[in-house]
Short mmCIF file of C-alpha atoms (C1' of nucleotides) in Angstrom, two decimals:
data_model
loop_
_atom_site.label_atom_id
_atom_site.label_comp_id
_atom_site.label_asym_id
_atom_site.label_seq_id
_atom_site.Cartn_x
_atom_site.Cartn_y
_atom_site.Cartn_z
CA MET A 30 -10.24 96.55 44.55
CA GLY A 31 -12.23 96.43 41.55
CA GLY A 32 -12.48 100.02 41.47
CA PHE A 33 -9.37 100.56 39.78
CA ASN A 34 -10.40 99.69 36.40
CA ASP A 35 -13.31 101.77 36.71
CA HIS A 36 -11.26 104.57 37.49
CA VAL A 37 -9.31 104.14 34.53
CA THR A 38 -12.26 104.21 32.50
CA MET A 39 -13.42 107.04 34.31
CA ALA A 40 -10.72 109.04 33.13
CA GLY A 41 -11.83 108.55 29.74
CA ASP A 42 -15.32 109.02 30.64
CA TRP A 43 -15.04 112.05 32.51
CA MET A 44 -16.34 114.35 30.03
CA PRO A 45 -19.55 112.82 29.15
CA PRO A 46 -21.05 111.75 32.20
CA SER A 47 -23.49 112.82 34.38
CA PRO A 48 -24.48 116.19 34.98
CA SER A 49 -23.93 116.49 38.49
CA THR A 50 -20.82 116.33 40.29
CA ARG A 51 -19.28 114.36 37.74
CA SER A 52 -19.67 116.83 35.06
CA PHE A 53 -18.23 119.28 37.23
CA PHE A 54 -15.62 116.99 37.99
CA SER A 55 -14.94 116.24 34.52
CA SER A 56 -14.49 119.75 33.75
CA MET A 57 -12.10 119.99 36.45
CA LEU A 58 -10.36 117.02 35.30
CA GLY A 59 -9.94 118.57 32.11
CA ASP A 60 -7.77 121.05 33.59
CA ASP A 61 -6.14 118.70 35.69
CA VAL A 62 -5.58 116.38 33.08
CA ARG A 63 -4.38 118.90 30.84
CA SER A 64 -1.98 120.26 33.13
CA PHE A 65 -0.94 116.96 34.09
CA SER A 66 -0.38 115.73 30.70
CA ASP A 67 1.39 118.78 29.84
CA LEU A 68 3.53 118.41 32.70
CA THR A 69 4.28 114.94 31.93
CA SER A 70 5.13 115.59 28.43
CA ASP A 71 7.13 118.54 29.19
CA ASN A 72 8.77 117.30 32.15
CA LYS A 73 9.09 113.84 31.12
CA GLY A 74 12.03 113.21 33.12
CA GLY A 75 10.74 114.02 36.11
CA THR A 76 8.93 116.82 37.19
CA LEU A 77 5.54 115.97 36.69
CA PHE A 78 4.46 118.24 39.26
CA PRO A 79 4.10 121.81 39.35
CA PRO A 80 6.82 123.84 40.58
CA ALA A 81 4.77 125.57 42.96
CA SER A 82 5.16 123.15 45.59
CA GLU A 83 8.75 123.05 45.42
CA ASN A 84 9.24 123.34 48.97
CA ASN A 85 7.22 120.45 49.61
CA MET A 86 8.34 118.99 46.53
CA ALA A 87 11.85 119.52 47.22
CA GLY A 88 12.10 116.37 49.02
CA ASN A 89 10.39 114.70 46.25
CA ALA A 90 12.34 115.96 43.44
CA GLU A 91 14.37 112.91 43.23
CA GLU A 92 11.44 110.80 43.40
CA LYS A 93 9.89 112.58 40.64
CA ASN A 94 12.70 111.99 38.46
CA ASN A 95 12.52 108.41 39.11
CA GLY A 96 9.02 108.48 38.23
CA GLY A 97 9.24 106.82 34.94
CA ALA A 98 9.79 103.43 36.19
CA GLY A 99 7.40 103.82 38.91
CA ALA A 100 4.70 104.76 36.62
CA ASP A 101 4.69 101.51 34.98
CA ASP A 102 4.52 99.75 38.15
CA ASP A 103 1.75 101.72 39.23
CA GLN A 104 -0.32 101.11 36.36
CA SER A 105 0.18 97.53 36.56
CA THR A 106 -0.43 97.53 40.15
CA ASN A 107 -3.26 99.80 40.31
CA PRO A 108 -5.62 97.48 38.97
CA GLY A 109 -4.64 95.07 41.48
CA SER A 110 -6.27 94.24 44.63
CA SER A 111 -6.03 96.20 47.71
CA SER A 112 -3.11 94.21 48.81
CA GLU A 113 -1.38 95.09 45.73
CA GLN A 114 -2.23 98.56 46.26
CA ARG A 115 -0.69 98.50 49.54
CA THR A 116 2.30 97.04 48.18
CA ASN A 117 2.47 99.84 45.87
CA LEU A 118 2.04 102.19 48.59
CA ARG A 119 4.98 100.87 50.21
CA LYS A 120 6.98 101.57 47.24
CA GLY A 121 8.90 104.62 47.20
CA LEU A 122 7.10 107.76 46.81
CA SER A 123 8.87 108.38 43.71
CA GLU A 124 7.59 105.31 42.19
CA ARG A 125 4.19 105.99 43.21
CA MET A 126 4.27 109.40 42.01
CA ALA A 127 5.66 108.41 38.80
CA ALA A 128 3.19 105.75 38.51
CA ARG A 129 0.49 108.12 39.00
CA ALA A 130 1.71 110.39 36.54
CA GLY A 131 2.13 107.78 34.04
CA PHE A 132 -1.02 106.30 34.91
CA SER A 133 -3.29 109.06 34.43
CA ALA A 134 -1.65 110.62 31.61
CA PRO A 135 -2.35 108.09 29.06
CA ARG A 136 -5.80 107.63 29.95
CA LEU A 137 -7.02 111.01 30.09
CA ASP A 138 -8.03 112.65 27.06
CA THR A 139 -6.58 115.80 28.02
CA GLU A 140 -7.18 117.60 24.95
CA ARG A 141 -10.78 117.28 25.03
CA ILE A 142 -11.10 118.17 28.47
CA ARG A 143 -8.69 120.83 28.62
CA PRO A 144 -10.36 123.63 27.05
CA ALA A 145 -13.08 124.16 29.32
CA ASP A 146 -11.13 124.28 32.34
CA LEU A 147 -8.37 126.15 30.96
CA SER A 148 -10.40 129.01 30.29
CA GLN A 149 -11.55 128.91 33.69
CA SER A 150 -8.63 127.90 35.46
CA SER A 151 -6.05 129.24 33.32
CA GLY A 152 -5.11 131.36 36.03
CA MET A 153 -4.65 128.75 38.48
CA GLN A 154 -1.34 127.47 38.22
CA SER A 155 -0.46 127.16 41.60
CA PRO A 156 -0.64 123.79 42.80
CA TYR A 157 -1.92 124.67 46.03
CA LEU A 158 -4.92 126.24 46.91
CA THR A 159 -4.36 128.06 49.85
CA ILE A 160 -6.75 128.69 52.36
CA PRO A 161 -6.11 131.69 54.24
CA PRO A 162 -5.19 131.16 57.68
CA GLY A 163 -8.08 131.26 59.81
CA LEU A 164 -10.22 129.75 57.30
CA SER A 165 -11.54 126.64 58.64
CA PRO A 166 -12.58 123.72 56.71
CA THR A 167 -15.77 124.07 58.31
CA THR A 168 -16.21 127.31 56.86
CA LEU A 169 -15.43 126.05 53.54
CA LEU A 170 -17.79 123.33 53.82
CA ASP A 171 -20.40 125.53 55.04
CA SER A 172 -20.24 127.75 52.24
CA PRO A 173 -23.32 127.44 50.28
CA VAL A 174 -21.68 127.38 47.11
CA PHE A 175 -19.51 124.81 48.20
CA LEU A 176 -22.31 122.74 48.99
CA SER A 177 -24.13 123.40 46.00
CA ASN A 178 -23.62 121.13 43.32
CA THR A 179 -21.19 121.05 40.74
CA LEU A 180 -23.31 122.79 38.39
CA VAL A 181 -23.04 125.73 40.37
CA HIS A 182 -19.94 127.06 39.05
CA PRO A 183 -20.25 130.53 39.88
CA SER A 184 -23.34 130.35 41.42
CA PRO A 185 -25.53 132.90 40.26
CA THR A 186 -27.47 132.61 43.29
CA THR A 187 -25.06 131.88 45.85
CA GLY A 188 -22.53 133.10 43.86
CA LYS A 189 -19.95 134.28 45.55
CA PHE A 190 -18.03 131.61 46.63
CA PRO A 191 -15.78 130.53 44.17
CA PHE A 192 -14.90 128.28 46.70
CA SER A 193 -18.01 126.69 46.78
CA SER A 194 -18.12 125.93 43.31
CA GLY A 195 -14.86 124.59 43.60
CA GLY A 196 -15.93 122.73 46.45
CA ASN A 197 -18.63 121.23 44.66
CA GLY A 198 -16.90 120.42 41.72
CA ARG A 199 -14.20 119.27 43.60
CA SER A 200 -16.24 117.64 45.89
CA SER A 201 -17.48 115.59 43.27
CA ILE A 202 -14.16 115.05 42.16
CA PHE A 203 -12.69 114.72 45.35
CA MET A 204 -15.19 112.65 46.50
CA MET A 205 -14.00 110.11 44.40
CA GLU A 206 -13.27 107.44 46.56
CA GLY A 207 -10.41 106.20 44.89
CA HIS A 208 -9.05 109.40 44.36
CA ASP A 209 -5.73 108.14 44.85
CA LYS A 210 -3.94 108.17 41.83
CA ARG A 211 -6.33 109.97 40.16
CA LYS A 212 -6.74 112.18 42.91
CA ASP A 213 -3.26 112.71 43.12
CA ASP A 214 -2.92 113.27 39.59
CA PHE A 215 -5.81 115.23 39.65
CA PHE A 216 -5.05 117.24 42.35
CA ASP A 217 -1.71 117.73 41.30
CA ASN A 218 -2.87 118.69 38.06
CA ILE A 219 -5.69 120.45 39.34
CA ASN A 220 -3.63 122.41 41.42
CA THR A 221 -1.65 123.37 38.65
CA SER A 222 -4.25 123.88 36.25
CA SER A 223 -6.76 124.33 38.63
CA PHE A 224 -9.94 123.63 38.67
CA ALA A 225 -11.32 126.65 38.96
CA PHE A 226 -14.50 127.63 39.53
CA LYS A 227 -14.50 130.47 37.62
CA PRO A 228 -16.74 132.83 38.69
CA ALA A 229 -17.21 133.43 41.96
CA ALA A 230 -13.80 133.68 42.76
CA GLU A 231 -13.79 137.25 42.80
CA SER A 232 -16.14 137.65 45.43
CA SER A 233 -14.26 135.87 47.95
CA PRO A 234 -10.82 136.70 47.49
CA SER A 235 -9.80 135.93 50.79
CA LEU A 236 -10.69 132.44 50.47
CA PHE A 237 -8.35 131.30 48.03
CA LEU A 238 -5.10 131.99 48.17
CA GLY A 239 -3.72 129.92 46.51
CA ALA A 240 -1.82 129.29 44.55
CA GLY A 241 -2.08 129.96 41.95
CA ALA A 242 -0.51 131.96 39.86
CA SER A 243 -3.51 133.29 38.84
CA SER A 244 -4.98 134.81 41.61
CA THR A 245 -8.35 134.98 40.34
CA LEU A 246 -9.50 131.67 39.48
CA PRO A 247 -7.53 129.83 41.83
CA ARG A 248 -9.31 130.92 44.66
CA GLN A 249 -11.71 128.38 44.24
CA SER A 250 -9.52 125.60 44.58
CA PHE A 251 -8.06 124.60 47.73
CA PRO A 252 -4.98 123.25 46.76
CA GLY A 253 -3.31 122.33 49.60
CA MET A 254 -5.68 120.72 51.79
CA ASP A 255 -7.12 117.40 51.90
CA ILE A 256 -9.64 116.72 54.36
CA SER A 257 -10.77 113.42 55.31
CA VAL A 258 -13.11 112.32 57.83
CA GLN A 259 -12.80 108.98 59.21
CA PRO A 260 -15.41 107.10 60.69
CA GLY A 261 -14.72 106.62 64.02
CA ASN A 262 -17.25 108.27 65.75
CA SER A 263 -18.62 110.39 63.85
CA TYR A 264 -18.64 113.55 64.66
CA MET A 265 -17.20 115.15 61.95
CA PRO A 266 -14.45 117.12 62.05
CA GLN A 267 -15.35 120.28 61.92
CA SER A 268 -12.80 121.87 60.26
CA VAL A 269 -9.87 121.56 58.42
CA GLU A 270 -7.06 123.40 59.38
CA PRO A 271 -5.75 125.64 57.04
CA ARG A 272 -2.56 126.34 58.31
CA LYS A 273 0.09 127.08 56.18
CA GLU A 274 -0.80 126.36 52.90
CA LEU A 275 -3.86 127.94 53.28
CA SER A 276 -3.36 131.22 53.43
CA PRO A 277 -1.88 133.41 51.21
CA PRO A 278 -4.20 135.95 50.13
CA LEU A 279 -5.20 135.97 46.68
CA ASN A 280 -2.63 138.33 45.81
CA GLU A 281 -0.06 136.19 47.13
CA GLN A 282 -1.22 133.21 45.45
CA HIS A 283 1.15 133.57 42.73
CA ASP A 284 3.96 132.03 44.23
CA VAL A 285 2.27 129.44 45.87
CA ASP A 286 4.96 127.48 47.21
CA ALA A 287 7.13 129.97 48.53
CA GLU A 288 4.54 132.07 49.93
CA GLN A 289 2.47 129.43 51.29
CA ARG A 290 5.09 127.89 53.11
CA VAL A 291 6.65 130.84 54.28
CA SER A 292 4.03 133.13 55.14
CA GLY A 293 1.04 131.47 54.36
CA ASP A 294 0.54 129.66 57.17
CA ALA A 295 0.17 131.65 59.96
CA ASN A 296 -0.95 128.73 61.69
CA VAL A 297 1.73 126.70 60.73
CA GLY A 298 3.60 126.27 63.75
CA ASN A 299 0.67 126.10 65.90
CA ALA A 300 -1.42 123.33 66.83
CA PRO A 301 -4.24 122.89 64.63
CA SER A 302 -6.82 124.87 66.27
CA GLU A 303 -7.83 126.81 63.35
CA ASP A 304 -10.87 124.82 62.99
CA GLY A 305 -12.31 126.37 66.02
CA TYR A 306 -11.86 123.47 68.31
CA ASN A 307 -9.29 123.05 70.91
CA TRP A 308 -6.85 120.31 70.43
CA ARG A 309 -4.27 118.70 72.53
CA LYS A 310 -1.35 117.12 70.92
CA TYR A 311 -0.68 113.79 72.40
CA GLY A 312 1.87 112.40 70.15
CA GLN A 313 4.04 112.84 67.18
CA LYS A 314 5.61 110.26 65.09
CA GLN A 315 7.38 109.78 61.89
CA VAL A 316 5.24 107.61 59.80
CA LYS A 317 6.64 105.43 57.22
CA GLY A 318 5.91 106.55 53.77
CA SER A 319 5.43 110.00 54.94
CA GLU A 320 7.99 112.59 54.52
CA TYR A 321 6.87 114.53 57.42
CA PRO A 322 6.12 113.67 60.97
CA ARG A 323 2.58 113.07 61.93
CA SER A 324 1.13 114.76 64.91
CA TYR A 325 -1.75 113.34 66.85
CA TYR A 326 -4.31 115.58 68.37
CA LYS A 327 -7.29 115.03 70.52
CA CYS A 328 -10.12 117.37 71.02
CA THR A 329 -9.74 118.79 74.44
CA ASN A 330 -13.39 118.83 75.05
CA GLN A 331 -14.41 116.32 77.59
CA ASN A 332 -15.74 113.15 76.21
CA CYS A 333 -15.18 114.32 72.75
CA PRO A 334 -13.78 111.44 70.81
CA VAL A 335 -12.49 113.42 67.96
CA LYS A 336 -8.94 113.03 67.01
CA LYS A 337 -6.96 114.25 64.20
CA LYS A 338 -3.70 113.53 62.63
CA VAL A 339 -1.78 116.25 61.06
CA GLU A 340 1.24 116.04 58.94
CA ARG A 341 3.27 119.04 58.35
CA SER A 342 6.11 119.82 56.20
CA HIS A 343 9.23 121.12 57.68
CA GLU A 344 8.14 124.50 56.87
CA GLY A 345 5.11 123.92 58.85
CA HIS A 346 2.79 123.56 55.98
CA ILE A 347 0.17 121.10 56.57
CA THR A 348 0.36 118.34 54.17
CA GLU A 349 -2.40 116.27 55.49
CA ILE A 350 -5.06 116.33 58.07
CA ILE A 351 -7.09 113.38 59.00
CA TYR A 352 -10.03 113.73 61.25
CA LYS A 353 -11.45 110.90 63.06
CA GLY A 354 -14.78 111.06 64.66
CA ALA A 355 -17.15 113.86 65.05
CA HIS A 356 -17.36 116.41 67.73
CA ASN A 357 -20.14 115.88 70.14
CA HIS A 358 -20.07 119.39 71.29
CA PRO A 359 -20.29 122.79 69.87
CA LYS A 360 -17.32 124.71 68.90
CA PRO A 361 -15.83 126.53 71.75
CA PRO A 362 -15.96 130.23 71.61
CA PRO A 363 -13.02 131.61 69.91
CA SER A 364 -10.53 132.33 72.39
CA ARG A 365 -6.98 131.79 72.92
CA ARG A 366 -5.59 129.50 70.51
CA SER A 367 -8.44 129.53 68.33
CA ALA A 368 -8.19 133.10 68.34
CA VAL A 369 -4.84 132.76 66.98
CA GLY A 370 -6.05 131.00 64.07
CA SER A 371 -8.80 133.32 63.71
CA SER A 372 -6.58 136.16 63.55
CA ASN A 373 -5.45 134.98 60.34
CA ALA A 374 -6.62 135.25 57.03
CA LEU A 375 -8.71 132.32 57.63
CA ASN A 376 -10.79 134.18 59.90
CA GLU A 377 -11.13 136.78 57.47
CA MET A 378 -12.05 134.32 55.00
CA GLN A 379 -14.66 132.99 57.10
CA LEU A 380 -16.01 136.32 57.55
CA ASP A 381 -15.97 136.87 53.98
CA ILE A 382 -17.68 133.77 53.41
CA ALA A 383 -20.30 134.52 55.80
CA GLU A 384 -20.83 137.74 54.26
CA GLN A 385 -20.66 136.62 50.83
CA GLY A 386 -21.88 133.23 51.05
CA GLY A 387 -24.23 134.65 53.21
CA PRO A 388 -26.64 131.99 53.44
CA ALA A 389 -26.07 129.73 56.12
CA ALA A 390 -25.01 126.52 54.91
CA ASP A 391 -27.71 124.92 56.72
CA ASP A 392 -30.30 126.72 54.97
CA ASP A 393 -28.80 126.54 51.74
CA PRO A 394 -30.21 123.97 49.53
CA ALA A 395 -27.02 123.53 47.98
CA LEU A 396 -25.91 122.23 51.13
CA THR A 397 -28.42 119.70 50.95
CA THR A 398 -27.18 118.69 47.73
CA MET A 399 -23.90 118.13 49.01
CA LYS A 400 -25.16 115.93 51.57
CA LYS A 401 -26.57 113.73 49.09
CA GLY A 402 -23.30 112.93 48.08
CA THR A 403 -22.86 111.21 51.13
CA SER A 404 -24.50 108.17 50.54
CA THR A 405 -21.77 105.87 50.40
CA GLY A 406 -18.94 105.23 52.36
CA ALA A 407 -16.16 107.35 51.83
CA SER A 408 -16.05 110.34 49.94
CA TYR A 409 -13.49 112.57 48.87
CA TRP A 410 -13.70 116.10 48.48
CA ARG A 411 -11.06 118.12 47.24
CA HIS A 412 -10.08 121.39 46.13
CA ASP A 413 -6.91 121.42 44.55
CA ASN A 414 -4.97 120.60 47.39
CA PHE A 415 -7.77 120.59 49.56
CA GLU A 416 -9.30 117.30 49.87
CA VAL A 417 -11.90 115.83 51.97
CA THR A 418 -12.66 112.32 52.42
CA SER A 419 -15.29 110.85 54.35
CA SER A 420 -16.12 107.41 54.87
CA ALA A 421 -19.25 106.23 56.03
CA ALA A 422 -21.53 108.07 58.03
CA MET A 423 -21.10 108.60 61.50
CA GLY A 424 -22.74 106.68 64.01
CA PRO A 425 -25.90 107.97 65.08
CA GLU A 426 -24.82 107.80 68.47
CA TYR A 427 -22.69 110.62 68.15
CA GLY A 428 -23.82 112.96 65.99
CA ASN A 429 -27.01 112.66 65.49
CA ASN A 430 -28.42 115.38 64.56
CA SER A 431 -26.62 117.66 63.57
CA SER A 432 -28.51 119.29 61.45
CA THR A 433 -25.97 121.02 59.90
CA VAL A 434 -23.17 119.07 59.79
CA GLN A 435 -22.17 117.32 56.90
CA VAL A 436 -19.01 116.30 55.91
CA GLN A 437 -17.59 116.44 52.89
CA GLY A 438 -19.21 117.09 50.08
CA GLY A 439 -21.66 118.57 51.45
CA ALA A 440 -20.75 118.37 54.60
CA GLN A 441 -20.35 121.13 56.62
CA PHE A 442 -17.83 120.93 58.95
CA ASP A 443 -19.46 123.00 61.14
CA SER A 444 -18.04 123.02 64.09
CA GLY A 445 -20.30 123.17 66.60
CA GLU A 446 -22.22 120.71 65.10
CA GLN A 447 -21.55 117.33 64.53
CA VAL A 448 -21.24 116.12 61.27
CA ASP A 449 -23.66 113.68 60.58
CA ARG A 450 -22.65 111.89 57.80
CA SER A 451 -20.29 111.99 55.31
CA SER A 452 -21.01 112.54 51.99
CA THR A 453 -19.87 110.83 49.29
CA PHE A 454 -19.46 112.64 46.60
CA SER A 455 -17.48 110.35 45.77
CA ASN A 456 -16.38 109.40 43.36
CA ASP A 457 -16.25 106.24 43.20
CA GLU A 458 -14.90 106.59 40.08
CA ASP A 459 -12.00 108.14 41.03
CA ASP A 460 -10.39 106.02 42.99
CA GLU A 461 -7.52 104.76 41.79
CA ARG A 462 -6.01 102.07 43.44
CA GLY A 463 -6.28 101.92 46.95
CA THR A 464 -8.70 104.39 47.45
CA HIS A 465 -11.28 102.23 46.49
CA GLY A 466 -10.36 99.99 49.07
CA SER A 467 -10.65 102.47 51.58
CA VAL A 468 -13.80 103.63 50.33
CA SER A 469 -15.38 100.44 50.12
CA ILE A 470 -14.35 99.69 53.46
CA ASP A 471 -15.95 102.51 55.02
CA TYR A 472 -18.57 102.01 52.78
CA ASP A 473 -19.66 98.96 54.29
CA GLY A 474 -20.69 101.08 56.91
CA GLU A 475 -20.07 98.69 59.43
CA GLU A 476 -20.19 100.58 62.46
CA ASP A 477 -17.29 99.13 63.82
CA GLU A 478 -15.73 99.05 60.70
CA SER A 479 -13.02 97.47 62.19
CA GLU A 480 -10.37 99.61 63.27
CA SER A 481 -8.15 97.67 61.17
CA LYS A 482 -10.08 98.53 58.19
CA ARG A 483 -10.15 101.97 59.20
CA ARG A 484 -6.57 101.89 59.66
CA LYS A 485 -6.03 100.55 56.37
CA VAL A 486 -8.04 103.16 54.91
CA GLU A 487 -6.32 105.75 56.72
CA ALA A 488 -3.12 104.27 55.93
CA TYR A 489 -3.94 104.24 52.43
CA ALA A 490 -4.99 107.69 52.44
CA THR A 491 -2.00 108.58 54.23
CA GLU A 492 0.19 106.93 51.91
CA VAL A 493 -1.37 108.29 48.99
CA SER A 494 -1.39 111.57 50.37
CA GLY A 495 1.99 111.03 51.61
CA ALA A 496 3.26 110.38 48.30
CA THR A 497 1.59 113.15 46.72
CA ARG A 498 1.24 115.07 49.70
CA ALA A 499 4.33 116.81 49.34
CA ILE A 500 3.21 117.69 46.09
CA ARG A 501 -0.30 118.17 46.69
CA GLU A 502 -0.65 119.52 49.99
CA PRO A 503 -2.56 119.18 52.94
CA ARG A 504 -5.27 116.89 53.07
CA VAL A 505 -7.98 116.49 55.48
CA VAL A 506 -9.71 113.27 55.87
CA VAL A 507 -12.84 112.84 57.73
CA GLN A 508 -14.03 109.44 58.47
CA THR A 509 -17.38 108.57 59.59
CA THR A 510 -18.68 105.40 60.72
CA SER A 511 -21.49 104.19 58.79
CA GLU A 512 -23.17 105.11 55.73
CA VAL A 513 -26.44 104.07 56.93
CA ASP A 514 -26.95 107.00 58.95
CA ILE A 515 -26.31 109.22 56.23
CA LEU A 516 -29.83 109.43 55.25
CA ASP A 517 -30.89 110.10 58.70
CA ASP A 518 -29.40 113.38 58.80
CA GLY A 519 -32.62 115.12 59.21
CA TYR A 520 -32.71 116.24 55.69
CA ARG A 521 -35.04 115.11 53.10
CA TRP A 522 -33.59 113.43 50.14
CA ARG A 523 -34.80 112.60 46.76
CA LYS A 524 -33.26 109.71 45.02
CA TYR A 525 -32.29 110.66 41.59
CA GLY A 526 -30.45 107.67 40.45
CA GLN A 527 -29.05 104.33 41.25
CA LYS A 528 -26.14 102.63 39.78
CA VAL A 529 -23.94 99.73 40.34
CA VAL A 530 -20.46 100.81 40.79
CA LYS A 531 -17.59 98.58 40.27
CA GLY A 532 -15.93 97.48 43.34
CA ASN A 533 -19.01 98.07 45.26
CA PRO A 534 -21.45 95.29 45.62
CA ASN A 535 -24.18 97.58 46.60
CA PRO A 536 -25.89 99.79 44.15
CA ARG A 537 -25.27 103.34 44.69
"C1'" DA B 3 -1.84 126.37 88.33
"C1'" DG B 4 -3.42 124.90 84.19
"C1'" DC B 5 -2.76 123.66 79.68
"C1'" DC B 6 -0.05 122.28 76.00
"C1'" DT B 7 4.03 120.34 73.61
"C1'" DT B 8 7.70 117.17 73.31
"C1'" DT B 9 9.36 112.71 73.17
"C1'" DG B 10 10.57 108.06 74.31
"C1'" DA B 11 8.29 103.94 75.44
"C1'" DC B 12 4.62 100.86 75.16
"C1'" DC B 13 0.77 98.48 72.94
"C1'" DA B 14 -1.86 96.41 69.27
"C1'" DG B 15 -2.74 95.05 64.55
"C1'" DC B 16 -1.09 93.02 60.49
"C1'" DG B 17 1.71 90.40 57.22
"C1'" DT C 10 5.78 83.92 66.35
"C1'" DC C 11 8.33 87.79 64.92
"C1'" DG C 12 9.08 92.17 63.09
"C1'" DC C 13 7.18 96.29 61.39
"C1'" DT C 14 4.24 100.06 61.79
"C1'" DG C 15 0.87 103.14 63.53
"C1'" DG C 16 -1.33 104.88 67.50
"C1'" DT C 17 -1.36 106.06 72.31
"C1'" DC C 18 0.49 106.85 76.90
"C1'" DA C 19 2.70 109.49 80.16
"C1'" DA C 20 6.62 111.93 82.22
"C1'" DA C 21 9.06 116.14 81.75
"C1'" DG C 22 9.28 120.68 80.59
"C1'" DG C 23 7.63 125.21 78.81
"C1'" DC C 24 4.40 128.95 78.41
#
DNA sequence: AGCCTTTGACCAGCG
DNA sequence: TCGCTGGTCAAAGGC
């Protein structure tokens, strides 16, 4: 879609822009970019990506090497229409990856950007942000900081959550609809460089594991996960499952890859229940374009339409999680399986969060902020590897209320609650190629958003993620149904701007 | 006994 | 219309 160009520009623009998410974003980008560029230059031949993910990457290594050619393609293609994008998607991962690499590199003014982040993120090398096992996306989302805006960095107030800041920043970043390439690049880079939210990190050690070499900063990022919410019904997903990647405690973060895969994921082998909900796996399939098999889960709660797709690496690391629909019921009490997840670090993390973050997300204004993001269709939210995407808001039918729930950006994945809408932090800007498409699609908010569209979107996401996934890590996508509802989330919103975004006929 | 996972087959959408 | 692909179904088996 049209978005592509924008994105490109975006890259350049990152720095300047707007205060909010974007700025945050930009800062992040800086790191990302930097790292990315560095990588590219250094690695030229191939390894654009950070070593950390080797395990995941392993499969990709070849692809990476091939990258050069692919890059060109990508660039050329990116701009193209959605169809083109798809085409691209179909290309080998290697090409795509390469393309991405190539793509972003040139455009970004890494040098400018770099500094800021570096300082912050210097520590974060690890590509993945790990979320400790037990930590649910929900939790993450809930975290006040997270919600808070990008500005937050280390929130003085909320503070603690490095995560949050990351979240925010990321969210903004992530939100980028397009996120694709850029995302990928970003994320990849980010992971490596990290977008760190400096500050707070300390407080919640448990949260980030990540990767990063640097234990400190990294925490904030969530490298490995992408979360996306898809519209279907709307109840948002409550959580992302941390699984493998998630977890390594801060200390462990150093060796992201190894650790994450190996130990990190306590959850790994298990069904994704870490988010607090009970899921039943009803299928598994190898999806084209994806290195790893995709597992299909349904929420076991009666009448709950929520489904999720999880892709895991051989090691069991989650490379991508896509939520579809929102839960129409509260989170079941932790028991059994959930308990399992809870046992992990994630749980701890959550606890930490609660303690630290203290403020309930709901209450937290920041949260509110996040929600704002939602306006449009899809949003992406990402922490290093952690990414959340939401498309339009959920249908009122489902979630209604939910006071708390938000997806994405602001969203809380709170489990019990339904997510009302997605947020968009999007970034419209971001999107690189396809993403846009997806975004826009959701964006339309058509309730039905045809499945097909949805599919496409998903597919796109999948692919993108797939390509990068290995590299990047898990991703959670939450789709919602319509954007319209977004404003009806029970919160009060103040419009602070309107802008026409390329690729989107409607002013944002 | 209940719940969940596995896995091959089937179905539907899309190009 | 055909083939491909993703998503879902449902039987079988395990815990």
